[in-house]
CSV table of C-alpha atoms in Angstrom, one decimal:
chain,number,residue,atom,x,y,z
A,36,UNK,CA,-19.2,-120.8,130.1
A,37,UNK,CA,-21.2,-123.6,128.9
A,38,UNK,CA,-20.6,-127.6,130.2
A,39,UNK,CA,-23.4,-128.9,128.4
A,40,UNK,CA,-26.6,-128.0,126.3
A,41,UNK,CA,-28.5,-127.7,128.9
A,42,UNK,CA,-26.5,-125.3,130.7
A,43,UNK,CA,-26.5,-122.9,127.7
A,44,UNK,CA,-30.2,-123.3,126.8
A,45,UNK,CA,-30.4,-121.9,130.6
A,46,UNK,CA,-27.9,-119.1,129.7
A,47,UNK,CA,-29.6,-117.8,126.6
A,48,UNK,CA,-32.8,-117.9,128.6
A,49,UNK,CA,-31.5,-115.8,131.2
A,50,UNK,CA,-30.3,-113.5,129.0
A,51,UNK,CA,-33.2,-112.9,127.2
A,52,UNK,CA,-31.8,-114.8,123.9
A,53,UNK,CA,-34.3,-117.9,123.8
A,54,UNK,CA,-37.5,-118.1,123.3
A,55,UNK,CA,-40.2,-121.5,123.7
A,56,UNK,CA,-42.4,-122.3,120.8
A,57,UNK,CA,-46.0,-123.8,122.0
A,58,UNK,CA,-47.3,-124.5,119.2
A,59,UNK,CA,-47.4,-128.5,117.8
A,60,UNK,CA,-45.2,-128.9,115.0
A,61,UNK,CA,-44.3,-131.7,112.7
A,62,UNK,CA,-40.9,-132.6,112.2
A,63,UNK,CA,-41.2,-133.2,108.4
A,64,UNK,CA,-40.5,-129.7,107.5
A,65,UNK,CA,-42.7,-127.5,109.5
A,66,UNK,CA,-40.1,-127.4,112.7
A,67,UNK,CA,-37.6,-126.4,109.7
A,68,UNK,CA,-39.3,-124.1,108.4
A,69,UNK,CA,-40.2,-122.3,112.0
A,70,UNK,CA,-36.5,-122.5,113.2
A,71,UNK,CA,-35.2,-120.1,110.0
A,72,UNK,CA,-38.2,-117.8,109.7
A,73,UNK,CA,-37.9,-117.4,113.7
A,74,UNK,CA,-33.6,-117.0,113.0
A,75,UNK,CA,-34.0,-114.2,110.0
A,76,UNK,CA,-37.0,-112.5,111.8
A,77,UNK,CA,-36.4,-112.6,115.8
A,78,UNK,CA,-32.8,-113.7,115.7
A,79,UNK,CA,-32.8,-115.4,118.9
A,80,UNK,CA,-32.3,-119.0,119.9
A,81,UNK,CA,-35.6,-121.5,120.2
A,82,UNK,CA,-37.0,-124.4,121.9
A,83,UNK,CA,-40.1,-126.0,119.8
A,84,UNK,CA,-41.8,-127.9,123.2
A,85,UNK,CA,-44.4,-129.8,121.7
A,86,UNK,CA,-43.4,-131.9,118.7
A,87,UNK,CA,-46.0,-134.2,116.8
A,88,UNK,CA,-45.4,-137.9,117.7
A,89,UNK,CA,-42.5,-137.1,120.3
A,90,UNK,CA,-42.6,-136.0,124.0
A,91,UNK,CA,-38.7,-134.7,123.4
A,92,UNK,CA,-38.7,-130.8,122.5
A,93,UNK,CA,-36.6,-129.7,120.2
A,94,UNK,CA,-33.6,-126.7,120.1
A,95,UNK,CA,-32.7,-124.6,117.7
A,96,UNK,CA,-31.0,-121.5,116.1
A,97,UNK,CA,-28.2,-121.7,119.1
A,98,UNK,CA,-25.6,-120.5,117.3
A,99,UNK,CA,-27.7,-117.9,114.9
A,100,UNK,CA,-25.6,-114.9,116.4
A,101,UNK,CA,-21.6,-114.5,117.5
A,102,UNK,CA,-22.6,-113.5,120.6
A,103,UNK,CA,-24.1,-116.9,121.3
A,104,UNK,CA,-20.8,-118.0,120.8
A,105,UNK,CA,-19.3,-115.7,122.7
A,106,UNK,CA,-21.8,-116.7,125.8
A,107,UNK,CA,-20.3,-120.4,125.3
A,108,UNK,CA,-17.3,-118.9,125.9
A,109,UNK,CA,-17.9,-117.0,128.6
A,110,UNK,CA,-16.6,-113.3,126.9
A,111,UNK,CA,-17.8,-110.9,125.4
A,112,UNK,CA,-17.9,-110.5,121.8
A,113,UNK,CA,-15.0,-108.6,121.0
A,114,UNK,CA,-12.9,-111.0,123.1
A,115,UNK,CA,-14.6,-114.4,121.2
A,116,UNK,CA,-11.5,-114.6,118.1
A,117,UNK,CA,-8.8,-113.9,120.8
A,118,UNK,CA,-10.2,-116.2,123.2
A,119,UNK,CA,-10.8,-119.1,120.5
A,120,UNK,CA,-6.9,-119.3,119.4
A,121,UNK,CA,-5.7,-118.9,122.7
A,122,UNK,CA,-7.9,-121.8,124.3
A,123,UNK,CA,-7.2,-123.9,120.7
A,124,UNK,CA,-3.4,-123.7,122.3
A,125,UNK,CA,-3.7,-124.8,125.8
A,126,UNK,CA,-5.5,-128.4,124.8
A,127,UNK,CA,-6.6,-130.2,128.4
A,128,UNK,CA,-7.1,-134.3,128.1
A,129,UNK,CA,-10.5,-135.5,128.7
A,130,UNK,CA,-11.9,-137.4,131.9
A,131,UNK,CA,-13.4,-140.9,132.0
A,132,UNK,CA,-16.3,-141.4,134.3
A,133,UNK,CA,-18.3,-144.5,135.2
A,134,UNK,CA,-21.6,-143.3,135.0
A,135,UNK,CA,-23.5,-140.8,132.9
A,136,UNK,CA,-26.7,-138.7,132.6
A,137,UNK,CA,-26.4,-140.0,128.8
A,138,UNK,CA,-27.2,-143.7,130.0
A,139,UNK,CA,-30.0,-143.0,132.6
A,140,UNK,CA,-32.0,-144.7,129.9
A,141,UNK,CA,-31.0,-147.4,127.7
A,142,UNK,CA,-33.6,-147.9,125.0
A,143,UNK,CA,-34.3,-151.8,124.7
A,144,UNK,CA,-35.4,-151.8,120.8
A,145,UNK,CA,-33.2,-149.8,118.4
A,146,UNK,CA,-35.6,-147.8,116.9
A,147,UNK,CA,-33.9,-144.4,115.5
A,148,UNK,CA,-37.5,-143.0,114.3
A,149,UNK,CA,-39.1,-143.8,117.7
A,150,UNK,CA,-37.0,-142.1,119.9
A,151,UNK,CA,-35.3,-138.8,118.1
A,152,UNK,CA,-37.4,-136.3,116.1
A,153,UNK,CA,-35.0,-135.9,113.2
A,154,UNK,CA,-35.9,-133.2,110.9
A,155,UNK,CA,-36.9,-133.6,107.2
A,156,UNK,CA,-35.5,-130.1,107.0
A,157,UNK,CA,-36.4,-129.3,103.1
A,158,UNK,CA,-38.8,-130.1,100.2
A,159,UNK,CA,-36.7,-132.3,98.2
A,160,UNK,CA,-34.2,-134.2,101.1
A,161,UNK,CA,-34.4,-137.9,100.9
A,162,UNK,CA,-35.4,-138.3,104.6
A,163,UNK,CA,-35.0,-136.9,107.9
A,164,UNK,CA,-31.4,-135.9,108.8
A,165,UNK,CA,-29.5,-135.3,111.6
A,166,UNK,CA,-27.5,-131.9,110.6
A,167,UNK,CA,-25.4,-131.5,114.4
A,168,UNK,CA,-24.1,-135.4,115.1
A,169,UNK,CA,-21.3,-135.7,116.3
A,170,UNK,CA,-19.5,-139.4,115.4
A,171,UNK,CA,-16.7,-140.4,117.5
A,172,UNK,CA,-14.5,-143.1,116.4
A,173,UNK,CA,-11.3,-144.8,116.8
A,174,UNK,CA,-8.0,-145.4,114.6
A,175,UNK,CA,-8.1,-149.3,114.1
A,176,UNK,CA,-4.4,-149.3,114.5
A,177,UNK,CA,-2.9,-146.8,116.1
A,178,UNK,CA,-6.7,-146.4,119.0
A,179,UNK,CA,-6.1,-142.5,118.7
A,180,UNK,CA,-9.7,-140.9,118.9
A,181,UNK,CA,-11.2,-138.7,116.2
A,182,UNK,CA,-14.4,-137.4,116.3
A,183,UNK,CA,-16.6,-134.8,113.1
A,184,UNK,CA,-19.7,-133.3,112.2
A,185,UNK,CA,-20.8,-135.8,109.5
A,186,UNK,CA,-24.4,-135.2,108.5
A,187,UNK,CA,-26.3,-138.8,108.9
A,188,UNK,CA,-29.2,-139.9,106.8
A,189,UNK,CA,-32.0,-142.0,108.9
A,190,UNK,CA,-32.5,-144.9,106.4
A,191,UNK,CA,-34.9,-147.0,108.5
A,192,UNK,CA,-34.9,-148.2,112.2
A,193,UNK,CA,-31.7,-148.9,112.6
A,194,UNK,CA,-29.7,-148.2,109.8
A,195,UNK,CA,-28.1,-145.0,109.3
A,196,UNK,CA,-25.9,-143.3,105.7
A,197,UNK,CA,-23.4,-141.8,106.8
A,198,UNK,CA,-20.9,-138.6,104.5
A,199,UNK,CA,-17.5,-139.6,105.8
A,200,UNK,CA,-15.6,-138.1,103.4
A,201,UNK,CA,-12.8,-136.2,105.6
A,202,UNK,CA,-10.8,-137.2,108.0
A,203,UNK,CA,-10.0,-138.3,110.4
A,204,UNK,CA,-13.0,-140.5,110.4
A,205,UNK,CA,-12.7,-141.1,106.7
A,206,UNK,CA,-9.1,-142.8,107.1
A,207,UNK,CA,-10.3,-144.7,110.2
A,208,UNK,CA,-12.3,-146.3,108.0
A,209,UNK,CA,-10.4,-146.6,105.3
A,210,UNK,CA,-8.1,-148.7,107.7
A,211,UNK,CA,-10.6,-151.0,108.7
A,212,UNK,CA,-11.8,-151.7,105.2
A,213,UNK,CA,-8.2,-152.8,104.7
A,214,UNK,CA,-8.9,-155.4,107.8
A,215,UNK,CA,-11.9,-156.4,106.3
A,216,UNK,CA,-13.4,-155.2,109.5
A,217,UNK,CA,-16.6,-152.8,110.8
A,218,UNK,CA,-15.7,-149.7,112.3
A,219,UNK,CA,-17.1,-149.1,115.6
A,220,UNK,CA,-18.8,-145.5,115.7
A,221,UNK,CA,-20.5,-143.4,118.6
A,222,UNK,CA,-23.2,-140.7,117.2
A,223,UNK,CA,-23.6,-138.0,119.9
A,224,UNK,CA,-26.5,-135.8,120.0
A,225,UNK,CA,-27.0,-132.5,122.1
A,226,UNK,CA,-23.3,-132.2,123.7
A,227,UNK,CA,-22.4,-128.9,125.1
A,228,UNK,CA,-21.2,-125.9,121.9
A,229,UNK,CA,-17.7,-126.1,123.3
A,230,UNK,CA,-17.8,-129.9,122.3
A,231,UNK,CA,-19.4,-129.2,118.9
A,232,UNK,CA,-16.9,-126.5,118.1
A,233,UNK,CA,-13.7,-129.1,119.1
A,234,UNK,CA,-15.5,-131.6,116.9
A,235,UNK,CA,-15.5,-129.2,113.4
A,236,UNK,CA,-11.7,-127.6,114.5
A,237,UNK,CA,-9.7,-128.4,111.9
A,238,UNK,CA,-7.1,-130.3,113.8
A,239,UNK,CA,-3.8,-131.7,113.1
A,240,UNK,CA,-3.3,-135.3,111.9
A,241,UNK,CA,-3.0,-137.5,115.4
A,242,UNK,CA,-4.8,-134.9,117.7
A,243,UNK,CA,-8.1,-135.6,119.8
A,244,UNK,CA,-10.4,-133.1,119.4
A,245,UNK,CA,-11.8,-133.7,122.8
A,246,UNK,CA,-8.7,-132.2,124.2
A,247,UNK,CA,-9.2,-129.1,122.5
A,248,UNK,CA,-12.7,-128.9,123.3
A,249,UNK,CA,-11.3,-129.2,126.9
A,250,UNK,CA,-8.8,-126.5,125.8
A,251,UNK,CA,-12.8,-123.9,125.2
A,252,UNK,CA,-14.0,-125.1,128.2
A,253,UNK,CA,-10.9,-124.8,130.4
A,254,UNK,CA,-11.8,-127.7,132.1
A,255,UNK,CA,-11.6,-131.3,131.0
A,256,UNK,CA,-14.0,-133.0,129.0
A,257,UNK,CA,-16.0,-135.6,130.9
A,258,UNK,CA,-16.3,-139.3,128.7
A,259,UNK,CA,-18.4,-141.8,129.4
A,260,UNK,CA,-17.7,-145.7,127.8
A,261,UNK,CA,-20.3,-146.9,125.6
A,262,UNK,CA,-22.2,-150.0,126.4
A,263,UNK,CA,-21.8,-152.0,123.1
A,264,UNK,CA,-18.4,-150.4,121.3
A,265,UNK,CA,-15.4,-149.7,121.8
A,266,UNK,CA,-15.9,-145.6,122.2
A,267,UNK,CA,-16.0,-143.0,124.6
A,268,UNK,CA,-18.6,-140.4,124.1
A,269,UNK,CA,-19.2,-136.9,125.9
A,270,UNK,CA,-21.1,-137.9,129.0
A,271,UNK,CA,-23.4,-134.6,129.1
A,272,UNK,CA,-24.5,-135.5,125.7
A,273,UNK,CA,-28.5,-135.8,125.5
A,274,UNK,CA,-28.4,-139.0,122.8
A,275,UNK,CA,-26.0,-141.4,122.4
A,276,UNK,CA,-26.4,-144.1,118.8
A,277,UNK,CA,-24.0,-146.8,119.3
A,278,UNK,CA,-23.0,-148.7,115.8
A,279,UNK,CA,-20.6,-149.9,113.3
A,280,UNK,CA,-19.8,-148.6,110.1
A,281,UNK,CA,-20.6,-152.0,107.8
A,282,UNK,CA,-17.1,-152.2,105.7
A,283,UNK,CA,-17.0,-152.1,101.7
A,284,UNK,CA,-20.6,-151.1,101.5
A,285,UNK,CA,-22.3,-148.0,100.1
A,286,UNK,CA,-25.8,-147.0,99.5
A,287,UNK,CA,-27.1,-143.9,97.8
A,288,UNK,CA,-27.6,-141.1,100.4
A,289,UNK,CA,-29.6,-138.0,99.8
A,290,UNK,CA,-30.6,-136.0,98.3
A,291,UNK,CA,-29.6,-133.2,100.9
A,292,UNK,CA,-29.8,-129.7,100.9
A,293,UNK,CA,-26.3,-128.7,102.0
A,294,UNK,CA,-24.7,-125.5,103.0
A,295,UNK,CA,-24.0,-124.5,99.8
A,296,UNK,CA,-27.9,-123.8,99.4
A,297,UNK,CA,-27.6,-126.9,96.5
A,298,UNK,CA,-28.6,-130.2,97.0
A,299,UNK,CA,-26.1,-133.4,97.2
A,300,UNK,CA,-26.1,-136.9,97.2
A,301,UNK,CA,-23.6,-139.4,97.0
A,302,UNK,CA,-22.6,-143.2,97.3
A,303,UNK,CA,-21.8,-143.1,101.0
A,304,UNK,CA,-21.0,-145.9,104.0
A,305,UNK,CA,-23.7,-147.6,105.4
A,306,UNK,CA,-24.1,-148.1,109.6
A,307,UNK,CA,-25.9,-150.2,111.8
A,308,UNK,CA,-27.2,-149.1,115.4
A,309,UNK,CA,-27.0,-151.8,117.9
A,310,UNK,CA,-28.4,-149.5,121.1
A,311,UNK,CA,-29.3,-145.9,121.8
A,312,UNK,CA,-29.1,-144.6,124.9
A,313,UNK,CA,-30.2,-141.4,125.9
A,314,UNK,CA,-31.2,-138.8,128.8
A,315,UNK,CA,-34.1,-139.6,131.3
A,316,UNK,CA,-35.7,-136.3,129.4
A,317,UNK,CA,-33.5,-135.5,126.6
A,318,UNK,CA,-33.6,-132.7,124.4
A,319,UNK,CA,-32.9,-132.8,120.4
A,320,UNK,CA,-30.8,-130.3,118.7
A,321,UNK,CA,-31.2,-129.2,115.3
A,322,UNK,CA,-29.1,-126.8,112.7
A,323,UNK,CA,-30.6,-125.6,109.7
A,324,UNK,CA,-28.3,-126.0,107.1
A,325,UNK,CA,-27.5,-122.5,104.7
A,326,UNK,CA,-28.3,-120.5,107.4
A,327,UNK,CA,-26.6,-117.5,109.7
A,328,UNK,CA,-25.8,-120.3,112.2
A,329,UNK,CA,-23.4,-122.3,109.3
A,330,UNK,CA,-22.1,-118.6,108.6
A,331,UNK,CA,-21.4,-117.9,112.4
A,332,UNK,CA,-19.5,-121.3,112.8
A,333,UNK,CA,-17.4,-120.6,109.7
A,334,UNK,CA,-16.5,-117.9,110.7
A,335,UNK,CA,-15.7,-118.8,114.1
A,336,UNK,CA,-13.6,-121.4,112.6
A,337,UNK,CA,-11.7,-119.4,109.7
A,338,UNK,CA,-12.0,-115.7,111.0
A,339,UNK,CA,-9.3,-115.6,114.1
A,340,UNK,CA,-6.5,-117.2,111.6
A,341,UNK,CA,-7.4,-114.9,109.1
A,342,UNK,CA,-7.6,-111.6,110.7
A,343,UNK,CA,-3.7,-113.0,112.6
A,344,UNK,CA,-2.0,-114.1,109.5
A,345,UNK,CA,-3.0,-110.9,107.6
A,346,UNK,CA,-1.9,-108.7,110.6
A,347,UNK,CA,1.3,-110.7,110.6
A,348,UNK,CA,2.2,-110.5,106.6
A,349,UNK,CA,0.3,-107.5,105.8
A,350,UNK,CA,2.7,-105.1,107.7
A,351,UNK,CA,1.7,-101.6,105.2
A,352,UNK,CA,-1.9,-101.5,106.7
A,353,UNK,CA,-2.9,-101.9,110.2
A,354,UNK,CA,-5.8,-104.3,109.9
A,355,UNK,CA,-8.7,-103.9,112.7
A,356,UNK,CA,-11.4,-106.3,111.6
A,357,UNK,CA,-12.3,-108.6,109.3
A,358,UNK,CA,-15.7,-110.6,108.9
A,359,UNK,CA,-16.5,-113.5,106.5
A,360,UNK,CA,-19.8,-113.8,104.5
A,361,UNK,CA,-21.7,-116.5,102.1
A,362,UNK,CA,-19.9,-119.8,103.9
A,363,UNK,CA,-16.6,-118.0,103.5
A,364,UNK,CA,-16.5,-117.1,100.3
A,365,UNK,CA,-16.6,-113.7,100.8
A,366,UNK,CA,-14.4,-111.6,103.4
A,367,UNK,CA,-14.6,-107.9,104.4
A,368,UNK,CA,-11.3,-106.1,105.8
A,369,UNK,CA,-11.6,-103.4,107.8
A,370,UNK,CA,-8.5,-101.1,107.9
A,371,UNK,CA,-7.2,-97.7,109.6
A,372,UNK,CA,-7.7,-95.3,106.4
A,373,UNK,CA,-4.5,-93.0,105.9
């Protein structure tokens, strides 16, 4: 089982999975570029070390296979869509701590570009983006915790676009546009894959993801305050942005090349980043969008409800399997011929 990147960079090392990259790469699509020819061709996991203009290497591909999932875990594969509804279930509240490896260093100048390699992942995208953030926020009324995947455009130094457009981070801020107020946000970066797979659960109104990421990890969640807003973030996380979402204001964000395998842009909120904090030698992890890795997380999220609820109302054939292909749209039943 994995309790932070880190930990499961060292697993899929030991196990043969990951691989190191030595040669220099540019961020502005060449790291992109390596990180799905190595994921269609080698199929393993990678860690690009030297990366032009940055001494902070670079991960990738970690989720390219369901096994990799499975390794999170801490199953095997056959046990991973099992094990994944039954640890959804038994939800375990998070921890606060008072200290951190994510604030060893606290950058004095908020400079996004500086600090994090963030990929210009393809030809036409209208910037570098960071495709695995994780932004944590907090109902202005009700101070229940929510926390998604958003992808995040890096508009200049400090200023970040931002897709909010499902909740529950989408009505946070909806609620504190009605108080004519910012929304205080908390961008995580490198947290552990059980964290990352609580954050895109699709959870019930009112429910904090980081209890059922504590639910995968069968241990609870360790936060850590952040320094500037009123957040909690994962305190094994390599990168910490710490920011408001400015209210009533919207700026043109992409073009991006999404998950569909189209590109998308939109009028989306605008934040600022008033400190970054970070490890004392962090790591950056990146996910190429339309790739096996989006497949594998789909399907992680969508193929254990499936395969019960068609055992369950689908009593005239005895289902065995099931797998889901192209983002979901496609889904292949395997049944007991008679």
């Amino acid at each position: 089982m994995s309790d932070s990147l880190r930990d499961f960079l060292a697993q899929l090392e030991a196990s043969g999975n990951l691989i190191h990259f030595g040669e220099e790469l540019d961020i502005k699509h060449e790291v992109a570029a390596a990180m799905k020819y190595i994921g269609q061709n080698i199929g393993k996991a990678v860690i690009f070390d030297r990366v032009k203009g940055y001494n902070v290497p670079i991960a990738a591909n970690l989720f390219g296979k369901q096994k990799f999932l499975a390794r999170a875990f801490g199953v095997n594969e056959e046990a991973l869509g099992d094990t994944y509804l039954t640890r959804a279930k038994n939800q375990i509240p998070p921890r606060l701590v008072a200290k951190a490896p994510v604030q060893e260093v606290i950058e004095k100048e908020v400079n996004i570009r500086k600090v994090i390699p963030v990929l210009i992942l393809h030809e036409k995208d209208a910037g570098a983006y960071m495709s695995t953030a994780v932004t944590i926020a907090k109902d202005p009324e009700t101070g229940i915790r929510g926390m998604g995947v958003h992808r995040i455009q890096v508009k200049d130094q400090d200023t970040i676009g931002i897709f909010l457009a499902t909740p529950p981070l989408s009505d946070f801020l909806a609620k504190a546009e009605r108080l004519g107020k910012p929304l205080d946000i908390a961008v995580a970066l490198g947290v552990s894959p059980l964290v990352f797979l609580g954050a895109i659960f699709f959870a019930p109104k009112g429910i904090d993801k980081f209890e059922i990421a504590g639910g995968f990890a069968q241990t609870p969640i360790e936060l850590v305050k952040c320094l500037s807003v009123d957040v909690e973030v994962p305190a094994e996380a390599e990168f910490v942005l710490e920011g408001q979402v400015i209210p009533n204001q919207r700026e043109k964000e992409g073009p991006y090349g999404e998950s569909t395998g189209y590109y998308f842009a939109y009028d989306n909120p605008v934040a600022k980043i008033r400190k970054i904090t970070h490890r004392a030698q962090p790591i950056y992890h990146a996910l190429a969008s339309f790739s096996s890795e989006e497949e594998n997380l789909v399907g992680i999220m969508t193929r254990p409800y499936l395969l019960d609820t068609l055992r369950r109302e689908v009593a005239a054939v005895e289902i065995k399997d099931l797998n889901l292909f192209a983002m979901g749209g496609i889904c292949v039943v395997k049944i007991k011929k008679t």
